[in-house]
Tab-separated table of C-alpha atoms and ligand atoms in Angstrom:
chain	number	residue	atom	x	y	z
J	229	UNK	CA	25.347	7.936	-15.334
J	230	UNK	CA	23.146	10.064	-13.071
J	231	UNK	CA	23.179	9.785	-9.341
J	232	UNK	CA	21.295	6.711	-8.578
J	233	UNK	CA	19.987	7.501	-4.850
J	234	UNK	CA	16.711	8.391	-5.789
J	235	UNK	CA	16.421	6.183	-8.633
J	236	UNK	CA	13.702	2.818	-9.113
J	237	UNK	CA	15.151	2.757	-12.801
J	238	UNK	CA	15.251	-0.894	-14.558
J	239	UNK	CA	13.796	-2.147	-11.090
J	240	UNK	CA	10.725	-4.789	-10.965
J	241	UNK	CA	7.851	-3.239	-9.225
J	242	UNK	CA	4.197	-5.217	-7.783
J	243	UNK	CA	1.875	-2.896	-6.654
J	244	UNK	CA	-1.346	-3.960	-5.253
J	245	UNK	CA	-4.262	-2.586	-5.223
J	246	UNK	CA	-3.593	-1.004	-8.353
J	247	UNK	CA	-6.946	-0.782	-10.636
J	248	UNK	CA	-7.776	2.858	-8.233
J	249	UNK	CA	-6.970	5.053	-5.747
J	250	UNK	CA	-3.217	5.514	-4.099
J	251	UNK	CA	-2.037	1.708	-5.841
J	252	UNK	CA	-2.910	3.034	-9.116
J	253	UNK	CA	-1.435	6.684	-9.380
J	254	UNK	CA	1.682	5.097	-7.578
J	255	UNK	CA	1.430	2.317	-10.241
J	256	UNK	CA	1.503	5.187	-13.055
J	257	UNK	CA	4.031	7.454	-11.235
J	258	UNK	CA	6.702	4.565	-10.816
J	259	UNK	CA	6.025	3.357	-13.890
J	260	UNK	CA	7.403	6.715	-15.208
J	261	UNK	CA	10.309	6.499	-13.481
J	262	UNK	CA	11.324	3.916	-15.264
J	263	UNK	CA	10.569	1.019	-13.155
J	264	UNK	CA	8.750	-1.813	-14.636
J	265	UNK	CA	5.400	-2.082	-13.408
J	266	UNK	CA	2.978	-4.916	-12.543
J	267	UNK	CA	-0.069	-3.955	-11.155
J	268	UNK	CA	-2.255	-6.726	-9.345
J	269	UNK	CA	-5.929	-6.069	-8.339
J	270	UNK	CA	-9.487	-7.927	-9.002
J	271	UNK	CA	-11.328	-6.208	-11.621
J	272	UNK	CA	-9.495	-6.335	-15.202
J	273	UNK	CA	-11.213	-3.509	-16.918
J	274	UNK	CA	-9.919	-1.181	-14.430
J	275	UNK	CA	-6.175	-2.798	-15.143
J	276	UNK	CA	-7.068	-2.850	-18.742
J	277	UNK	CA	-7.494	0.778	-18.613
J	278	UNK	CA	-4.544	1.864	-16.421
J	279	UNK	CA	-1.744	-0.567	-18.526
J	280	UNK	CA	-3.534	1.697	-21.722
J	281	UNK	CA	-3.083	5.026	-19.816
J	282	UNK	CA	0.214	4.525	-18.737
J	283	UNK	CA	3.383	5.070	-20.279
J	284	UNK	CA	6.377	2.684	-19.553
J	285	UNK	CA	6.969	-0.720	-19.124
J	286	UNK	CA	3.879	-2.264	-17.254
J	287	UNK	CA	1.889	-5.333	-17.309
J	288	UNK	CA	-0.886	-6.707	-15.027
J	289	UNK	CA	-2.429	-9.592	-13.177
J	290	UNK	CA	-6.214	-9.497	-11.963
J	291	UNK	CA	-6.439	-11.340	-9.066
J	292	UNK	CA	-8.027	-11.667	-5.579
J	293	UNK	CA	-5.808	-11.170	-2.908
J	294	UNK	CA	-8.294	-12.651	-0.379
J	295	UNK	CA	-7.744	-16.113	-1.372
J	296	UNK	CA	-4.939	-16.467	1.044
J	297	UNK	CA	-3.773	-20.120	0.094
J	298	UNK	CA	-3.756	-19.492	-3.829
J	299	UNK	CA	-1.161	-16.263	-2.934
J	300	UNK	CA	1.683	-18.672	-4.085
J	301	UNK	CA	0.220	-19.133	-7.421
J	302	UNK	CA	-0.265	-15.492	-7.805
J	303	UNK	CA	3.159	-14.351	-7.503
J	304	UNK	CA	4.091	-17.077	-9.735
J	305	UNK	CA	1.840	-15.427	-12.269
J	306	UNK	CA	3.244	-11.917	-11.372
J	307	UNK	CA	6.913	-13.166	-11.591
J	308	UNK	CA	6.444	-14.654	-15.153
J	309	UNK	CA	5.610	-11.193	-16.845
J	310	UNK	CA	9.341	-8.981	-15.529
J	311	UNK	CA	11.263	-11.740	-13.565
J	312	UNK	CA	11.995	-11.785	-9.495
J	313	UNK	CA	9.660	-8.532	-8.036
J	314	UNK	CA	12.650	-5.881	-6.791
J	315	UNK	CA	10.148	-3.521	-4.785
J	316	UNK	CA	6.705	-5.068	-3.343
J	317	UNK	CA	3.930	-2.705	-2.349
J	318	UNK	CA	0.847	-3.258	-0.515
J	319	UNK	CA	-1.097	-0.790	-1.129
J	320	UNK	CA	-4.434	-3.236	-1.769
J	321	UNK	CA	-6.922	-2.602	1.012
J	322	UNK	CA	-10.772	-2.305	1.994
J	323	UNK	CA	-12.736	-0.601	5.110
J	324	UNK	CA	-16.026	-2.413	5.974
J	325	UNK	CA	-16.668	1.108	7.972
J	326	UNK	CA	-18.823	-1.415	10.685
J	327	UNK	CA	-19.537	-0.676	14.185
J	328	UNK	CA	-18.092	-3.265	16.732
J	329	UNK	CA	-21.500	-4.523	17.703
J	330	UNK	CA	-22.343	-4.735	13.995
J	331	UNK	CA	-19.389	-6.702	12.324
J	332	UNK	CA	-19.986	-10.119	11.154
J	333	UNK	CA	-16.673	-12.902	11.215
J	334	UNK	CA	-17.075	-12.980	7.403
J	335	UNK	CA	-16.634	-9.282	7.333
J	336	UNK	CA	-13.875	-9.408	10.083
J	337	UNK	CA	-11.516	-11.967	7.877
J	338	UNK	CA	-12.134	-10.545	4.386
J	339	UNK	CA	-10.593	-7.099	6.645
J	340	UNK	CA	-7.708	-8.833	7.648
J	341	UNK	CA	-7.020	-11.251	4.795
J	342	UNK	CA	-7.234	-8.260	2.099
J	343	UNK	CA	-5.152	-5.379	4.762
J	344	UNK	CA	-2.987	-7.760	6.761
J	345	UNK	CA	-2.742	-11.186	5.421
J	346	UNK	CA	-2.276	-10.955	1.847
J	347	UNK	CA	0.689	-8.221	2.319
J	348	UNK	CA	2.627	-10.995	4.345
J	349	UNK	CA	2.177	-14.108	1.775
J	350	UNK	CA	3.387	-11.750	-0.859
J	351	UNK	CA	6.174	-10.786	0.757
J	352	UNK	CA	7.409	-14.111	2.073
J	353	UNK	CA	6.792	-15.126	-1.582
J	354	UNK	CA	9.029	-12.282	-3.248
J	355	UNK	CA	11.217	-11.847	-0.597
J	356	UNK	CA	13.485	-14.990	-1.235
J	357	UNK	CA	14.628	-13.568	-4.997
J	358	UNK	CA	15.463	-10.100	-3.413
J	359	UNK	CA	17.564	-11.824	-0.650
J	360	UNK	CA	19.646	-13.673	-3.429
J	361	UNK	CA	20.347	-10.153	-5.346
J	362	UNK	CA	20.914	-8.908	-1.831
J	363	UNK	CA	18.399	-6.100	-2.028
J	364	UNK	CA	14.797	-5.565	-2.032
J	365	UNK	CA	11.956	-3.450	-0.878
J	366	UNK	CA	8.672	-4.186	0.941
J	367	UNK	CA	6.168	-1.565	1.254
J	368	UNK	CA	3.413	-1.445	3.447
J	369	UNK	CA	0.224	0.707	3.319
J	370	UNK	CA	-0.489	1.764	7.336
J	371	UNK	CA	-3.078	4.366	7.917
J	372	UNK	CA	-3.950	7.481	10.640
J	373	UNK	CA	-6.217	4.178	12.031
J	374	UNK	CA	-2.775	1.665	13.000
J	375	UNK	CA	-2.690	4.514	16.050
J	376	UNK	CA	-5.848	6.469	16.286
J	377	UNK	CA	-9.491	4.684	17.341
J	378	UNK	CA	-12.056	5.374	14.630
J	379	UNK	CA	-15.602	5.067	14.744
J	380	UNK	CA	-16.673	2.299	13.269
J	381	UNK	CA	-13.188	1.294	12.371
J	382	UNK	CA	-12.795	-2.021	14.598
J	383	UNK	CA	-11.798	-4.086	11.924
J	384	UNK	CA	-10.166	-1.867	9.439
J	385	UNK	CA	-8.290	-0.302	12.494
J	386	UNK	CA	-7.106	-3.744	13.959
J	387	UNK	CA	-5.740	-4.818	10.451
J	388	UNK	CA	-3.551	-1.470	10.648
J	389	UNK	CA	-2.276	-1.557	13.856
J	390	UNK	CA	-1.378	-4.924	12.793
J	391	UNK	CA	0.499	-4.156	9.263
J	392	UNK	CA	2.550	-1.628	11.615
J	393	UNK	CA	3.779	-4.125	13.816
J	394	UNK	CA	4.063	-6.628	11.125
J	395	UNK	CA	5.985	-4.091	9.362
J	396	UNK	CA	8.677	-4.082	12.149
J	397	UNK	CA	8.493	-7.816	12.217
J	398	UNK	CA	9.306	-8.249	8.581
J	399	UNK	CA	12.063	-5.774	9.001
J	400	UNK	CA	13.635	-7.999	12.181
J	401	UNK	CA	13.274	-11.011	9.904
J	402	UNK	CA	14.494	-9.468	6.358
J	403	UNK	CA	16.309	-6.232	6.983
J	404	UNK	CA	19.812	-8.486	7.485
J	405	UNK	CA	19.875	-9.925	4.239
J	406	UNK	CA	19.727	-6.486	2.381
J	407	UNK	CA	15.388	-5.984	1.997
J	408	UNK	CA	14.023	-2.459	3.332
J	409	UNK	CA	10.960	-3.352	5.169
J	410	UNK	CA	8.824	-0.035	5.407
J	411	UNK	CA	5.159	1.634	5.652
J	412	UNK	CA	3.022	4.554	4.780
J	413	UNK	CA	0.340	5.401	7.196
J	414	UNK	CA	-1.866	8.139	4.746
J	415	UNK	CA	-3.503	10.374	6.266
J	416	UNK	CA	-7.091	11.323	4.318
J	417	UNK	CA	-6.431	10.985	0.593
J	418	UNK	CA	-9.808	11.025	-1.836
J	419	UNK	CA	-10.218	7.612	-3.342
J	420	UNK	CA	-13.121	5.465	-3.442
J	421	UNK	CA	-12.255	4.030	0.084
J	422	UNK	CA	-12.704	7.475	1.546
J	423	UNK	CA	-14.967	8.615	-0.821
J	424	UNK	CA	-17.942	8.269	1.984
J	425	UNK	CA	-15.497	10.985	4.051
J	426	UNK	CA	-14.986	13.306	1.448
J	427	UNK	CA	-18.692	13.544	-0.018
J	428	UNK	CA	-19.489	15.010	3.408
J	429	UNK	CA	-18.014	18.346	3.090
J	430	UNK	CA	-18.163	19.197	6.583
J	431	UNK	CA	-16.548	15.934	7.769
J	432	UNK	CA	-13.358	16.565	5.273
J	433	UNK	CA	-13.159	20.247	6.252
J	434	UNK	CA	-13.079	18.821	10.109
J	435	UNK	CA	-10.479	16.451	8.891
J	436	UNK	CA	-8.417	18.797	6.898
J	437	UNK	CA	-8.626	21.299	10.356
J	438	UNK	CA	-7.070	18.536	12.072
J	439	UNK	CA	-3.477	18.701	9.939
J	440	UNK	CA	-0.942	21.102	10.618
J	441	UNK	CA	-1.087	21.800	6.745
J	442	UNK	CA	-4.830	22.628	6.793
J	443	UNK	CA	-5.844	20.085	3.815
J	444	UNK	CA	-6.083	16.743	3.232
J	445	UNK	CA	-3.926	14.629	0.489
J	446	UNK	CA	-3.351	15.026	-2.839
J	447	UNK	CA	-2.076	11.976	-4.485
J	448	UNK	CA	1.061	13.359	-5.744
J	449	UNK	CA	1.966	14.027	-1.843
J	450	UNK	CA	2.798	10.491	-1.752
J	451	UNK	CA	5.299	10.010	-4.590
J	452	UNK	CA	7.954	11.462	-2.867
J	453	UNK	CA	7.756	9.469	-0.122
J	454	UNK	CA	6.891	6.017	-2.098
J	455	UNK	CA	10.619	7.117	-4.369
J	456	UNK	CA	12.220	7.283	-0.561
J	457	UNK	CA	11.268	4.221	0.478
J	458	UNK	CA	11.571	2.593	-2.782
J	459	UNK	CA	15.231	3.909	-3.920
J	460	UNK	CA	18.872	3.446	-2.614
J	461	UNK	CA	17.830	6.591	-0.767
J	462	UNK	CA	16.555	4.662	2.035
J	463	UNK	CA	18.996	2.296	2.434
J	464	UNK	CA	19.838	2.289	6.144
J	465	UNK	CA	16.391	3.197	6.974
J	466	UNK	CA	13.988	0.603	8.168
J	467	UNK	CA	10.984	-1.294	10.205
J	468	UNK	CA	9.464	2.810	10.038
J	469	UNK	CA	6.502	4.250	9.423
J	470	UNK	CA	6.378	6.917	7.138
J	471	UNK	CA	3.215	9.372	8.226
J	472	UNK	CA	2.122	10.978	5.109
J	473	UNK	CA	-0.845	13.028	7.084
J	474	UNK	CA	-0.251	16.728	6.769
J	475	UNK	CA	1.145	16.482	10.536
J	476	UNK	CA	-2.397	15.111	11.739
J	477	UNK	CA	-0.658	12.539	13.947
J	478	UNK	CA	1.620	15.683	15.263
J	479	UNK	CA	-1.887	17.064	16.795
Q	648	NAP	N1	-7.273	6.912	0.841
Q	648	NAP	C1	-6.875	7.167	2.068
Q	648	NAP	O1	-7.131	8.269	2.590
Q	648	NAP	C2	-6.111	6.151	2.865
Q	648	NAP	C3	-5.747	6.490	4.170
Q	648	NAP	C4	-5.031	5.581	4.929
Q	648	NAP	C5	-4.656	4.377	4.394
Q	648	NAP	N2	-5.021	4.069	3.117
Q	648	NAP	C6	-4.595	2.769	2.611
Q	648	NAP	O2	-3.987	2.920	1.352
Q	648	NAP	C7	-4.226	1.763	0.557
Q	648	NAP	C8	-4.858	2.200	-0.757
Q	648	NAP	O3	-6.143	2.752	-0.476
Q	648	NAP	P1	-6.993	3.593	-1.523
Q	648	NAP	O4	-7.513	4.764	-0.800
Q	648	NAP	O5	-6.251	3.767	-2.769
Q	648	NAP	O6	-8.235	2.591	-1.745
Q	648	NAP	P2	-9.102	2.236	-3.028
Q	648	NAP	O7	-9.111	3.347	-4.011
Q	648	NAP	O8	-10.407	1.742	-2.509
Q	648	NAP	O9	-8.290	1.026	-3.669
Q	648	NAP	C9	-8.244	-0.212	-3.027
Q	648	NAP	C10	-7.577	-1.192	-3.961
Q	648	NAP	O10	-7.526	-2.468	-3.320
Q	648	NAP	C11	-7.906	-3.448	-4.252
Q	648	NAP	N3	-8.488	-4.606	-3.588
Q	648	NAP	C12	-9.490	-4.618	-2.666
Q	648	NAP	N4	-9.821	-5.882	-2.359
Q	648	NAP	C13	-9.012	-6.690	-3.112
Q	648	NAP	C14	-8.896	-8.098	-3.260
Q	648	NAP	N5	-9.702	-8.950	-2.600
Q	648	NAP	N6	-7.969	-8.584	-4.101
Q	648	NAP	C15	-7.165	-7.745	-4.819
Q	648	NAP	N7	-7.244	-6.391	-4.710
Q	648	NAP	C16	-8.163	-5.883	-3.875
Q	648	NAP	C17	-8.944	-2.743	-5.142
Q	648	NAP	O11	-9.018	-3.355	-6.407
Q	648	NAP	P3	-10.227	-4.250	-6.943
Q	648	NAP	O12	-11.497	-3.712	-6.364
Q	648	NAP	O13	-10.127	-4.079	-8.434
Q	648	NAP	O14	-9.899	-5.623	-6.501
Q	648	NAP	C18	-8.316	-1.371	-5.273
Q	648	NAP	O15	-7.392	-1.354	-6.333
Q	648	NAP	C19	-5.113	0.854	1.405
Q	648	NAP	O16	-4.319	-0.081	2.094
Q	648	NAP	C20	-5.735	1.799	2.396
Q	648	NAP	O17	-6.127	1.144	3.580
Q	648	NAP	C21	-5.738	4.914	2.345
């Protein structure tokens, strides 16, 4: 056998947010690192068509994360396709993109139910089966806006500075009984949550200036660092968050 300390091999994997974007090339990459993959987002022709492009073991469950008190049910339903989730990550998430003075309360709570809330039901739900196998992962999805003030990011921005802290929480409450409680604050990947950012060509340039790199993300930049966090590898490494920004943070 192979050294292991990179490995998600024979693990049980829920990704989030999985029918586009970062959740679903994550969702193909782990899947093809042997992991067994269950991918959880609302619309089921976009599942449909990952679980057909994907090679491995994978399965899905089309859901919506924003109904809070049904998030019990849910896992149940992602549980009964691979058994007890090894590795949960959050990587479902939406920006309203509304100025303070414009945001309604509806908008507000759908921001943090989807971004904030729904990451934490999940992982109290999952996180009871890790402890009694005495390891388990939680990953977070952060973002450049958990420590930088956006325009028009008020409630997409307070939801991220919030999974930060919550991810340090979760670590003081978990990390004892064996689960690695971690996040990835992106910096600008193209997906269709950014895809207002990156159709302005001037505004992703300025954006791309801002890294020490000198361009914004590719998606593959983040499947080393999702393997890190997901592996033995980071073991003794926890209540962090991993800046995958080009250095943009360092500026
Ligand atoms: N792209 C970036 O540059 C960037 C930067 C910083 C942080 N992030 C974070 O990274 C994560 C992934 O973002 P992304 O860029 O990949 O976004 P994306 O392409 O827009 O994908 C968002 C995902 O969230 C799912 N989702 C939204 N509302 C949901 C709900 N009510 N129930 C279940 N699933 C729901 C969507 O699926 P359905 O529509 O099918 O439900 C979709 O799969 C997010 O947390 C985001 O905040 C991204």
């Amino acid at each position: 056998m192979g050294d292991t300390t990179f490995s998600v091999g024979g693990k049980t994997v829920c990704i989030t947010g999985a029918s586009s974007g970062i959740g679903r090339h994550l969702a193909s990459h782990l899947a093809g690192q042997g992991a067994n993959v269950l991918a959880v987002a609302r619309r089921q022709d976009a599942l449909a068509d990952w679980e057909q492009s994907t090679t491995g073991n994978v399965a899905s469950v089309a859901a919506d994360l924003g109904d809070i008190e049904n998030i019990s049910a849910i896992g149940d339903k992602i549980a009964a396709h691979f058994g007890d989730v090894d590795i949960l990550i959050n990587a479902a998430g939406l920006n309203p993109r509304l100025h303070a003075s414009e945001i309604n309360p509806a908008q507000w709570q759908q921001t943090i139910d989807i971004n904030l809330s729904a990451s934490f039901f999940l992982a109290q739900k999952f996180v009871p089966a890790m402890q009694a196998k005495g390891w388990g992962r939680v990953i977070n999805f952060a973002s450049l806006q958990s420590r930088r003030a956006f325009a028009n990011g008020i409630a997409y921005g307070a939801s991220k500075g919030g999974v930060e802290q919550m991810t340090r929480a979760m670590a003081e409450a978990w990390s004892s009984t064996g689960i690695g409680c971690n996040a990835i604050a992106p910096g600008f990947f193209p997906t269709e949550l950014t895809a207002k950012v990156f159709d302005d060509a001037d505004l992703a340039k300025k954006n791309a200036d801002q890294t020490c790199i000198g361009r914004n993300g590719k998606l593959r930049d983040l499947e080393g660092p999702v393997m890190f966090l997901a592996s033995p590898a980071s073991d003794y490494v926890t209540g962090q968050v991993l800046f995958v920004d080009g250095g943009f943070t360092a500026k």
